[in-house]
Amino acid sequence: MIEATSCGGVVIHRGKILALYKSYRNRYEGWVLPKGTVEKGETFEQTALREVMEEAGVRLYREIYRQEQYNFTVPEDVVMKEVHWYLMIADNYHSKPQREEYFVDSGYYKFHEIYHLLRFSNEKHIVEQAYQEYLEMRSEGVWAKQQKYF
């Protein structure tokens, strides 16, 4: 069994959620949330902020923390993955997909659109949780007050 840890973000701007389209040599295609591997000496929060900036070119602020675990199979092994997610505020709709990581498109989508676009069920679940948290914060008037950009 292989153990892996990643960190990423559910990035929201004006109610829309950021997604990236990955196309890896015609073997992997689909819409995903930005996330990546923890580098030596980084905190989970630092990794999430770095990965979103690298993969999507988005300036943002970390707000709320979530964690999930799941397993998936690769040839001849099983990967036990732990992912640390952050609900993030973007300062505009600009995004620039990281071509070196095979991201060929990116954009902000309404909740019902992104829910159907996302490839993985675990990411759909985390978007549901994050979007609900966003709606609660917005109705309480605290969403916009939390803006502090890195």
mmCIF file of C-alpha atoms in Angstrom:
data_model
loop_
_atom_site.group_PDB
_atom_site.id
_atom_site.type_symbol
_atom_site.label_atom_id
_atom_site.label_comp_id
_atom_site.label_asym_id
_atom_site.label_seq_id
_atom_site.Cartn_x
_atom_site.Cartn_y
_atom_site.Cartn_z
ATOM 1 C CA MET A 1 0.000 0.000 0.000
ATOM 2 C CA ILE A 2 1.195 3.490 -0.895
ATOM 3 C CA GLU A 3 0.356 6.424 1.398
ATOM 4 C CA ALA A 4 -0.015 9.902 -0.105
ATOM 5 C CA THR A 5 -1.006 13.329 1.237
ATOM 6 C CA SER A 6 -2.310 16.213 -0.865
ATOM 7 C CA CYS A 7 -3.742 19.651 -0.160
ATOM 8 C CA GLY A 8 -5.965 21.842 -2.274
ATOM 9 C CA GLY A 9 -8.767 24.319 -2.443
ATOM 10 C CA VAL A 10 -12.380 24.888 -3.303
ATOM 11 C CA VAL A 11 -11.949 28.383 -4.734
ATOM 12 C CA ILE A 12 -15.026 30.629 -4.917
ATOM 13 C CA HIS A 13 -15.501 34.045 -6.495
ATOM 14 C CA ARG A 14 -18.951 35.627 -6.483
ATOM 15 C CA GLY A 15 -20.637 32.275 -5.952
ATOM 16 C CA LYS A 16 -18.836 30.406 -8.721
ATOM 17 C CA ILE A 17 -16.330 27.606 -8.128
ATOM 18 C CA LEU A 18 -12.993 27.089 -9.872
ATOM 19 C CA ALA A 19 -12.317 23.869 -11.793
ATOM 20 C CA LEU A 20 -9.403 22.754 -13.960
ATOM 21 C CA TYR A 21 -9.564 20.480 -16.992
ATOM 22 C CA LYS A 22 -6.724 17.964 -17.128
ATOM 23 C CA SER A 23 -5.811 16.070 -20.271
ATOM 24 C CA TYR A 24 -2.874 13.720 -19.796
ATOM 25 C CA ARG A 25 -1.739 12.120 -23.048
ATOM 26 C CA ASN A 26 -5.259 10.966 -23.903
ATOM 27 C CA ARG A 27 -5.233 8.600 -20.891
ATOM 28 C CA TYR A 28 -6.671 10.906 -18.261
ATOM 29 C CA GLU A 29 -9.231 13.551 -18.935
ATOM 30 C CA GLY A 30 -11.612 15.392 -16.669
ATOM 31 C CA TRP A 31 -12.483 18.394 -14.548
ATOM 32 C CA VAL A 32 -10.849 18.486 -11.111
ATOM 33 C CA LEU A 33 -10.246 20.802 -8.182
ATOM 34 C CA PRO A 34 -6.744 22.229 -7.746
ATOM 35 C CA LYS A 35 -4.625 20.172 -5.350
ATOM 36 C CA GLY A 36 -1.158 18.705 -5.037
ATOM 37 C CA THR A 37 1.506 17.036 -2.949
ATOM 38 C CA VAL A 38 3.002 18.429 0.244
ATOM 39 C CA GLU A 39 6.643 19.432 -0.161
ATOM 40 C CA LYS A 40 9.213 19.007 2.604
ATOM 41 C CA GLY A 41 8.882 21.694 5.266
ATOM 42 C CA GLU A 42 5.436 22.891 4.159
ATOM 43 C CA THR A 43 2.316 23.024 6.271
ATOM 44 C CA PHE A 44 -0.924 21.744 4.762
ATOM 45 C CA GLU A 45 -2.158 25.323 4.414
ATOM 46 C CA GLN A 46 1.026 26.424 2.617
ATOM 47 C CA THR A 47 0.736 23.480 0.235
ATOM 48 C CA ALA A 48 -2.900 24.274 -0.573
ATOM 49 C CA LEU A 49 -2.125 27.927 -1.275
ATOM 50 C CA ARG A 50 0.936 27.057 -3.404
ATOM 51 C CA GLU A 51 -0.853 24.383 -5.401
ATOM 52 C CA VAL A 52 -3.842 26.582 -6.240
ATOM 53 C CA MET A 53 -1.491 29.397 -7.273
ATOM 54 C CA GLU A 54 0.678 27.063 -9.385
ATOM 55 C CA GLU A 55 -2.097 25.079 -11.039
ATOM 56 C CA ALA A 56 -4.560 27.900 -11.653
ATOM 57 C CA GLY A 57 -2.666 31.173 -11.184
ATOM 58 C CA VAL A 58 -5.296 32.333 -8.691
ATOM 59 C CA ARG A 59 -4.672 34.843 -5.895
ATOM 60 C CA LEU A 60 -6.699 33.819 -2.851
ATOM 61 C CA TYR A 61 -7.322 33.582 0.848
ATOM 62 C CA ARG A 62 -7.671 30.447 2.952
ATOM 63 C CA GLU A 63 -10.794 30.250 5.044
ATOM 64 C CA ILE A 64 -12.069 26.862 6.231
ATOM 65 C CA TYR A 65 -10.351 23.509 6.595
ATOM 66 C CA ARG A 66 -11.630 20.021 5.731
ATOM 67 C CA GLN A 67 -9.949 16.632 5.530
ATOM 68 C CA GLU A 68 -10.887 13.433 3.712
ATOM 69 C CA GLN A 69 -9.379 10.035 3.107
ATOM 70 C CA TYR A 70 -9.946 7.580 0.277
ATOM 71 C CA ASN A 71 -8.253 4.712 -1.530
ATOM 72 C CA PHE A 72 -7.715 4.053 -5.202
ATOM 73 C CA THR A 73 -5.937 1.398 -7.221
ATOM 74 C CA VAL A 74 -2.924 1.849 -9.457
ATOM 75 C CA PRO A 75 -1.277 -0.981 -11.366
ATOM 76 C CA GLU A 76 -0.167 -3.581 -8.811
ATOM 77 C CA ASP A 77 -0.904 -1.471 -5.709
ATOM 78 C CA VAL A 78 -3.467 0.492 -3.677
ATOM 79 C CA VAL A 79 -2.975 4.156 -2.754
ATOM 80 C CA MET A 80 -4.317 5.391 0.579
ATOM 81 C CA LYS A 81 -4.795 9.112 0.007
ATOM 82 C CA GLU A 82 -5.336 11.833 2.600
ATOM 83 C CA VAL A 83 -6.458 15.196 1.229
ATOM 84 C CA HIS A 84 -6.637 18.444 3.184
ATOM 85 C CA TRP A 85 -9.066 20.916 1.592
ATOM 86 C CA TYR A 86 -9.490 24.641 2.197
ATOM 87 C CA LEU A 87 -12.413 26.850 1.237
ATOM 88 C CA MET A 88 -10.821 29.836 -0.510
ATOM 89 C CA ILE A 89 -11.863 33.264 -1.736
ATOM 90 C CA ALA A 90 -10.526 34.435 -5.118
ATOM 91 C CA ASP A 91 -10.197 38.138 -5.859
ATOM 92 C CA ASN A 92 -11.395 37.864 -9.490
ATOM 93 C CA TYR A 93 -12.398 35.370 -12.199
ATOM 94 C CA HIS A 94 -8.916 35.175 -13.715
ATOM 95 C CA SER A 95 -7.280 31.762 -13.844
ATOM 96 C CA LYS A 96 -4.429 30.367 -15.883
ATOM 97 C CA PRO A 97 -4.137 26.567 -16.109
ATOM 98 C CA GLN A 98 -0.656 25.141 -15.541
ATOM 99 C CA ARG A 99 0.274 23.487 -18.845
ATOM 100 C CA GLU A 100 3.256 21.621 -17.325
ATOM 101 C CA GLU A 101 0.796 19.626 -15.200
ATOM 102 C CA TYR A 102 -1.425 18.917 -18.243
ATOM 103 C CA PHE A 103 -4.154 21.394 -17.308
ATOM 104 C CA VAL A 104 -5.566 22.689 -20.579
ATOM 105 C CA ASP A 105 -8.535 24.742 -19.385
ATOM 106 C CA SER A 106 -9.915 26.368 -16.266
ATOM 107 C CA GLY A 107 -12.922 28.400 -15.270
ATOM 108 C CA TYR A 108 -15.457 29.330 -12.626
ATOM 109 C CA TYR A 109 -18.781 27.506 -12.672
ATOM 110 C CA LYS A 110 -22.097 27.646 -10.829
ATOM 111 C CA PHE A 111 -22.574 24.924 -8.208
ATOM 112 C CA HIS A 112 -24.957 22.806 -10.303
ATOM 113 C CA GLU A 113 -22.598 23.041 -13.293
ATOM 114 C CA ILE A 114 -19.423 22.089 -11.451
ATOM 115 C CA TYR A 115 -21.175 19.263 -9.629
ATOM 116 C CA HIS A 116 -21.843 17.612 -12.991
ATOM 117 C CA LEU A 117 -18.461 18.535 -14.474
ATOM 118 C CA LEU A 118 -16.226 17.105 -11.737
ATOM 119 C CA ARG A 119 -14.816 13.701 -12.521
ATOM 120 C CA PHE A 120 -14.433 12.259 -9.014
ATOM 121 C CA SER A 121 -17.259 11.634 -6.532
ATOM 122 C CA ASN A 122 -15.084 12.586 -3.554
ATOM 123 C CA GLU A 123 -14.492 16.019 -5.105
ATOM 124 C CA LYS A 124 -18.233 16.420 -5.700
ATOM 125 C CA HIS A 125 -18.772 15.675 -2.014
ATOM 126 C CA ILE A 126 -16.176 18.217 -0.855
ATOM 127 C CA VAL A 127 -17.687 20.860 -3.177
ATOM 128 C CA GLU A 128 -21.122 20.201 -1.636
ATOM 129 C CA GLN A 129 -19.726 20.763 1.863
ATOM 130 C CA ALA A 130 -17.705 23.820 0.883
ATOM 131 C CA TYR A 131 -20.543 25.442 -1.030
ATOM 132 C CA GLN A 132 -22.930 24.948 1.880
ATOM 133 C CA GLU A 133 -20.380 26.569 4.194
ATOM 134 C CA TYR A 134 -19.989 29.442 1.729
ATOM 135 C CA LEU A 135 -23.777 29.990 1.600
ATOM 136 C CA GLU A 136 -24.001 30.026 5.400
ATOM 137 C CA MET A 137 -21.144 32.508 5.702
ATOM 138 C CA ARG A 138 -22.659 34.711 3.007
ATOM 139 C CA SER A 139 -26.102 34.709 4.671
ATOM 140 C CA GLU A 140 -24.450 35.662 7.973
ATOM 141 C CA GLY A 141 -22.601 38.507 6.234
ATOM 142 C CA VAL A 142 -19.140 37.209 7.130
ATOM 143 C CA TRP A 143 -17.943 35.895 3.743
ATOM 144 C CA ALA A 144 -16.803 39.213 2.256
ATOM 145 C CA LYS A 145 -15.365 40.403 5.586
ATOM 146 C CA GLN A 146 -12.871 37.518 5.603
ATOM 147 C CA GLN A 147 -10.944 38.723 2.565
ATOM 148 C CA LYS A 148 -7.212 38.882 3.248
ATOM 149 C CA TYR A 149 -5.114 37.948 0.266
ATOM 150 C CA PHE A 150 -1.779 36.119 0.180
#
